Coordinates of C-alpha atoms in Angstrom, one line a residue:
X11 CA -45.2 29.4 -44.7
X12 CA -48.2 27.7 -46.2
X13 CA -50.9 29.6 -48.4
X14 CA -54.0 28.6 -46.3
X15 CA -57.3 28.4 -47.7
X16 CA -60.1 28.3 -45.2
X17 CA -60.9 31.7 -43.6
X18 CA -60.0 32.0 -39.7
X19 CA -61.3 34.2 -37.4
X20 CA -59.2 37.2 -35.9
X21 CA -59.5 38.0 -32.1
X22 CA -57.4 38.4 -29.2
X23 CA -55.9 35.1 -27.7
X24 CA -53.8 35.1 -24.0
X25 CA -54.7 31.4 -23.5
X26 CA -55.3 29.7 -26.7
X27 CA -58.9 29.7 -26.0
X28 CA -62.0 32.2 -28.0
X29 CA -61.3 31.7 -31.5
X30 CA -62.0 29.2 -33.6
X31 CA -59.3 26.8 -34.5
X32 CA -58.9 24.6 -37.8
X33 CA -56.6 21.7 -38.0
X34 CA -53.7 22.3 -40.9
X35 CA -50.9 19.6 -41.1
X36 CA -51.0 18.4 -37.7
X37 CA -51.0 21.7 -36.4
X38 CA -54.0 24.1 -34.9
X39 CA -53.8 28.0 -36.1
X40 CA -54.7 31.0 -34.6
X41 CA -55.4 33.9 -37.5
X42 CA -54.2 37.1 -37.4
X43 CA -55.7 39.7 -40.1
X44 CA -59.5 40.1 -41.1
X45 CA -59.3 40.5 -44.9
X46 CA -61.7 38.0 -46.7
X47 CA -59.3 36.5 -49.7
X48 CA -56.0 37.5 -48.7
X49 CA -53.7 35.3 -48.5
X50 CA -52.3 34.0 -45.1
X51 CA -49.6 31.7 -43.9
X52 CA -49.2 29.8 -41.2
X53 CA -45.7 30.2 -39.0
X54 CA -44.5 28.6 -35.9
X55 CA -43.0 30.8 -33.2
X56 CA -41.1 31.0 -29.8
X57 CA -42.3 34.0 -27.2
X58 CA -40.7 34.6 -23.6
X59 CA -41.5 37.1 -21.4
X60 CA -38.9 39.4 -19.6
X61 CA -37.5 38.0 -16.1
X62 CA -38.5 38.8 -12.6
X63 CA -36.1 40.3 -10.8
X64 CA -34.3 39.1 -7.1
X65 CA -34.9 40.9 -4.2
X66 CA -32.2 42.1 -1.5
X67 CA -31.0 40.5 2.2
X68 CA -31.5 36.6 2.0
X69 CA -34.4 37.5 -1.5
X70 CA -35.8 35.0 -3.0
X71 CA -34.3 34.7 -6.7
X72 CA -36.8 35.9 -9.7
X73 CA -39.0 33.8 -11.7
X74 CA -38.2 33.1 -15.6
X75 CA -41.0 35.1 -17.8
X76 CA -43.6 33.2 -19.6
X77 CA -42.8 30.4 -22.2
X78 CA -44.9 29.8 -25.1
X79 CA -43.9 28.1 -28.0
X80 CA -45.5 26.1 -31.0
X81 CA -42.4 23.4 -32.2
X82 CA -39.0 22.9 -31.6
X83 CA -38.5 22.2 -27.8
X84 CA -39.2 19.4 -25.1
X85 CA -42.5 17.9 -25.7
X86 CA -44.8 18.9 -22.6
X87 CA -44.2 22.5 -23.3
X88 CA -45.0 22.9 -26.8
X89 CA -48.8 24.0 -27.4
X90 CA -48.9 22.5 -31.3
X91 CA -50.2 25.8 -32.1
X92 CA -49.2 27.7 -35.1
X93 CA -50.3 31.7 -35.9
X94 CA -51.3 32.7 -38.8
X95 CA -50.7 36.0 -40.4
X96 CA -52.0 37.9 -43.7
X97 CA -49.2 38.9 -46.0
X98 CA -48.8 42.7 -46.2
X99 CA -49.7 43.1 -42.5
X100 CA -47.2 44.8 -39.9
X101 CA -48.2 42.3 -36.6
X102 CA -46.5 44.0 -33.7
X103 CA -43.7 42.0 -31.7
X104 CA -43.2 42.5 -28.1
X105 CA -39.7 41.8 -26.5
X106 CA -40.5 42.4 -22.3
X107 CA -37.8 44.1 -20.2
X108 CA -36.8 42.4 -17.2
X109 CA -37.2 43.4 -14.2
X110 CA -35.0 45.4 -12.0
X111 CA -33.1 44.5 -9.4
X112 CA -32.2 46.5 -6.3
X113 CA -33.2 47.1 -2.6
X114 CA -36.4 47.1 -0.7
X115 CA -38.2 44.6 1.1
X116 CA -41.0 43.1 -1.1
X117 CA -41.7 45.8 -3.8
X118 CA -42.6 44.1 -7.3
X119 CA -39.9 43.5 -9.8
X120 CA -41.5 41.8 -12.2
X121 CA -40.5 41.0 -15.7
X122 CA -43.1 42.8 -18.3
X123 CA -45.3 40.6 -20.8
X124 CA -44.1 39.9 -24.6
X125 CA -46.6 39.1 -27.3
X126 CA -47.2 38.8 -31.3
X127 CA -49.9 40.9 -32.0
X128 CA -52.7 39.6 -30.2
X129 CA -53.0 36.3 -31.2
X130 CA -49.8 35.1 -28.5
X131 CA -48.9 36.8 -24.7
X132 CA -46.4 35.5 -22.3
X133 CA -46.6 36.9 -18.6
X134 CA -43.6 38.6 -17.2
X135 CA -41.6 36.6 -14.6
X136 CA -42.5 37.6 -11.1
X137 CA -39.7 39.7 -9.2
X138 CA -39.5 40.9 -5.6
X139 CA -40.5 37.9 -3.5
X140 CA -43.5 35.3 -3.2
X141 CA -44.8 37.2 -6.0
X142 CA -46.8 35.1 -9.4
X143 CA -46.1 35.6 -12.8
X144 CA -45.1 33.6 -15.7
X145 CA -42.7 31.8 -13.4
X146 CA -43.3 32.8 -9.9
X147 CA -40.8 34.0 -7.4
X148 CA -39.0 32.2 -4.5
X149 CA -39.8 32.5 -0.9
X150 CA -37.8 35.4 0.9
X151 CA -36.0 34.9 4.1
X152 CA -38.2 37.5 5.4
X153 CA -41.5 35.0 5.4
X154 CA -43.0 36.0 2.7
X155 CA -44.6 32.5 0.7
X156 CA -43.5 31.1 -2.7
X157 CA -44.6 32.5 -5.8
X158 CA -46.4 30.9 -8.1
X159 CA -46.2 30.2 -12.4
X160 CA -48.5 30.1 -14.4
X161 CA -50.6 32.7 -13.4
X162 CA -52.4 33.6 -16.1
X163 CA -53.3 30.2 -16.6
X164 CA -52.0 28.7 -20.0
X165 CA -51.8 25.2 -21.9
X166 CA -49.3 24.0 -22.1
X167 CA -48.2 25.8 -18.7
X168 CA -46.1 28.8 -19.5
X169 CA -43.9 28.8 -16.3
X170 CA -43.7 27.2 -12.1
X171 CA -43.7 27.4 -8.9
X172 CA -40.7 29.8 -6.9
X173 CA -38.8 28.0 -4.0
X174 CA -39.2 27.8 -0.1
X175 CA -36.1 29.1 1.4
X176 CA -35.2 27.7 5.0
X177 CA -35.9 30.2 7.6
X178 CA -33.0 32.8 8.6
X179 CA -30.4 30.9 6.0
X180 CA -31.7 31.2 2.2
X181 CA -34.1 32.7 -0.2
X182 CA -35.8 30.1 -2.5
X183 CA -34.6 29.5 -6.2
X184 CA -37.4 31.3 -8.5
X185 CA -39.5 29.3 -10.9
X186 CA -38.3 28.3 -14.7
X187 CA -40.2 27.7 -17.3
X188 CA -39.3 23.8 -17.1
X189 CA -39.4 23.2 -13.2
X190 CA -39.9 24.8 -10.1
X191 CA -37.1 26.6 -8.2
X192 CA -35.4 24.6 -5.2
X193 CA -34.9 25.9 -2.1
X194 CA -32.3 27.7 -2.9
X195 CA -31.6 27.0 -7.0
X196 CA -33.6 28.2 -9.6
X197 CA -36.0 26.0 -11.6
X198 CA -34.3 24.9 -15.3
X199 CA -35.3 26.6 -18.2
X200 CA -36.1 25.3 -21.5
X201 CA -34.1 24.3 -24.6
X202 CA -35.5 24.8 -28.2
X203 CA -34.1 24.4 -32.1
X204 CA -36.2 27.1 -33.5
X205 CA -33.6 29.1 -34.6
X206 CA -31.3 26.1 -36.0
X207 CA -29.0 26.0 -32.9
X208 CA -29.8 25.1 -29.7
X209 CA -31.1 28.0 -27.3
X210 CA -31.4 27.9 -23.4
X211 CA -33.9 30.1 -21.9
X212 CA -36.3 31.0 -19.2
X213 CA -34.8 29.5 -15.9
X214 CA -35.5 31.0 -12.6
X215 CA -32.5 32.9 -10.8
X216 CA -30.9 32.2 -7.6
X217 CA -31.9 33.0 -3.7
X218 CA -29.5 35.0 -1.8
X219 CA -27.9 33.3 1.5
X220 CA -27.1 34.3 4.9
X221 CA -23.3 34.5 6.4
X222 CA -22.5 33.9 9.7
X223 CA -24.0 31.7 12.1
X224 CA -26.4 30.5 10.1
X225 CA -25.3 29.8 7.0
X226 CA -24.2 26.3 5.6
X227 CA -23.4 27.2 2.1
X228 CA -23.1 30.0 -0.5
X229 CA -26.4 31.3 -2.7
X230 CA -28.2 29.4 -5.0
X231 CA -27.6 29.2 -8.8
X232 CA -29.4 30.5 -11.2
X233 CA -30.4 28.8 -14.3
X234 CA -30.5 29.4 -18.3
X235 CA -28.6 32.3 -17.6
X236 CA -30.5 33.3 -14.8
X237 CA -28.7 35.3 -12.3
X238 CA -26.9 33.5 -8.8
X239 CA -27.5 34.3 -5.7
X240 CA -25.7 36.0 -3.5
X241 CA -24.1 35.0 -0.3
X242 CA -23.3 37.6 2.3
X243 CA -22.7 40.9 1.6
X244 CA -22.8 42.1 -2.5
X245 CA -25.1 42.7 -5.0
X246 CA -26.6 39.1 -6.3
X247 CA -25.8 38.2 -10.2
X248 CA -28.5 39.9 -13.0
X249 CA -29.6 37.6 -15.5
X250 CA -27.8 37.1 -19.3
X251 CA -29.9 39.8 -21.7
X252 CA -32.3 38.1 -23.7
X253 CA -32.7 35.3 -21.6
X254 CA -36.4 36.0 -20.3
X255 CA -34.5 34.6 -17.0
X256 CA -34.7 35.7 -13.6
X257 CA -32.0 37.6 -11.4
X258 CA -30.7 36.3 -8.4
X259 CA -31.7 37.4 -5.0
X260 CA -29.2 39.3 -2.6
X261 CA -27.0 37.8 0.3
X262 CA -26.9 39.5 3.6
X263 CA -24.9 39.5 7.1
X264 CA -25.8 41.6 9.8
X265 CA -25.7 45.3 9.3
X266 CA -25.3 44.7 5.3
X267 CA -28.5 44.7 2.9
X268 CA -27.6 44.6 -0.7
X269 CA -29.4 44.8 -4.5
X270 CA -30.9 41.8 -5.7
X271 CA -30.0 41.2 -9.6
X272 CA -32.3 42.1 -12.6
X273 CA -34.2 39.8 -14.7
X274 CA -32.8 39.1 -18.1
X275 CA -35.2 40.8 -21.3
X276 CA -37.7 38.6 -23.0
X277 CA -36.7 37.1 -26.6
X278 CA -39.6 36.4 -29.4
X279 CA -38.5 34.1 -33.0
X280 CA -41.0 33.5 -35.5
X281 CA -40.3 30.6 -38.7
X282 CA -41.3 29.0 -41.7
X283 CA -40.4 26.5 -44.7
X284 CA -38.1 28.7 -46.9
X285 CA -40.1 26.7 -50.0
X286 CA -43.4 28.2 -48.7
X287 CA -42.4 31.7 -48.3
X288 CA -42.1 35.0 -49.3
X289 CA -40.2 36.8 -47.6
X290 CA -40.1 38.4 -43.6
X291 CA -39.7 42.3 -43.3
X292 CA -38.9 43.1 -39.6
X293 CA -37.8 46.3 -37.6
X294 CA -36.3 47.8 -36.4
X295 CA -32.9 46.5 -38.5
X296 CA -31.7 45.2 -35.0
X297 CA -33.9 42.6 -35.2
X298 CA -32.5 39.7 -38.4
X299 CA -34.2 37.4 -40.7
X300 CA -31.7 34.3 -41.8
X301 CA -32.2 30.9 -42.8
X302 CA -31.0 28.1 -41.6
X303 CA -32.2 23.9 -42.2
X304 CA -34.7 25.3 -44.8
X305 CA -36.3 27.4 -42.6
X306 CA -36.6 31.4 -42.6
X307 CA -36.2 32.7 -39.6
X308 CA -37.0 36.0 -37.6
X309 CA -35.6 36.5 -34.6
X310 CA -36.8 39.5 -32.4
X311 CA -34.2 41.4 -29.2
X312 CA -36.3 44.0 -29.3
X313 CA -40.2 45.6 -29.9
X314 CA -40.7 45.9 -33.2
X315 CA -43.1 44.3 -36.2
X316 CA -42.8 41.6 -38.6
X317 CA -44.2 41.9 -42.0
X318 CA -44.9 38.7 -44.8
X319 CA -43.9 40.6 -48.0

């Protein structure tokens, strides 16, 4: 963490728009405490949403929550944006629950949002069917359109599009944070280094298939540890904890309706230079600082805050 000089302004931030921005080693900042002369240090993070999750008979599998991230992953989704926060400040982390799975037609099962303190907010992943969110849920057999990412409206994009299932056979794939489902697959999540091993996370889960007549294959695969879909009777897979993926829709045959799968929880990291730092103060003590390549790293599974100390 570098000891930044010039005084940044403090104000909510959903879009990387309304604040003012200052250029600092290749990187833009967004500030995060008011006090004139404090010291502050500049840290780059990862934040993903919880998961949407699948819906039941033929469902359309959930979307992967938001993706927001300032280094360490695939080019086109990294924003280049680094937060900034005052030492001696407790910023709040959220870590979004994914959303349940179970029966019901349409009814929302969206993932919920996950943020650092007000300066970063990825969108839950859109459960239920043809429903938006930071990925958007895929097409249900039951006619209901494909959800769509993105929604609210970030850059770089923070998820995409759900699937289009075929009519009477599949649900459609729900949207990752990489690409947009299929229909039938989810869309692929994202890879990134910021913890000093390679993490997948944020792909969209699986739509549920038909048996009988009309169905030529079995349910669609989920991705990034999103859940799979089901075919025929049975409850559809739930998304890996953690994953901010989405859970896989339910299968069906006639006279059998079952529970789509829940969407995996959200997952928040936050790193500096070990050479620049103090140190990182984070709870609750389920939440870890390491290091690892020279870097100090926290690593959030659940709410809590992060201190510079």
């Amino acid at each position: 963490m570098r000891d930044i000089k010039n005084k940044l302004a403090t104000g909510k931030n959903t879009k990387n728009t309304n604040s003012k921005k200052t250029k600092s080693f290749g990187h833009q900042i967004l500030g995060f405490g008011s006090g004139s002369g404090v010291k502050k240090f500049s840290l780059d993070f990862l934040c993903i949403a919880g998961g949407g999750g699948g819906t039941f008979y033929r469902g359309g599998g959930g979307g992967a929550g938001g993706h927001r991230a300032s280094a360490f992953g695939p080019s086109p989704l990294n924003s280049g944006v680094q937060i900034q926060i005052e030492k001696g400040v407790a910023v709040p982390i959220q870590v979004g629950g994914g959303g349940p799975g179970g029966p019901g037609p349409n009814s929302d099962r969206s993932g919920t949002p996950s943020f650092i303190g007000t300066l970063i907010v990825s969108a839950g992943g859109a459960g239920g069917s043809g429903l938006d969110g930071g990925s958007g849920s895929g097409a249900s057999n039951a006619g209901t359109g494909v959800g769509s990412g993105n929604v609210p409206p970030t850059d770089p994009v923070q998820g995409h599009d759900g699937g289009d299932g075929p009519q009477n056979i599949n649900g459609g794939g729900g949207g990752g944070s990489n690409a947009a489902g299929s229909s039938a697959n989810g869309g692929s999540g994202i890879s990134s280094t910021i913890t000093g091993t390679s993490l997948s996370k944020a792909g969209g889960g699986g739509g549920g298939s038909f048996t009988g007549a009309f169905s030529p294959s079995g349910g669609g695969s989920g991705q990034a540890g999103g859940g799979n879909g089901k075919n025929g009777p049975g409850a559809a897979t739930s998304a890996t904890g953690n994953s901010g993926s989405g859970g896989g829709g339910a299968g069906g045959s006639p006279g059998n309706q079952s529970n789509g799968g829940s969407g995996g929880s959200g997952f928040v990291v936050i790193s500096a230079p070990t050479g620049d730092a103090p140190s990182f103060t984070v709870t609750p003590g389920t939440n870890t600082v390491t290091t690892s390549g020279g870097r100090r790293i926290a690593t959030f599974t659940t709410s809590g805050t992060i201190t510079i100390t």
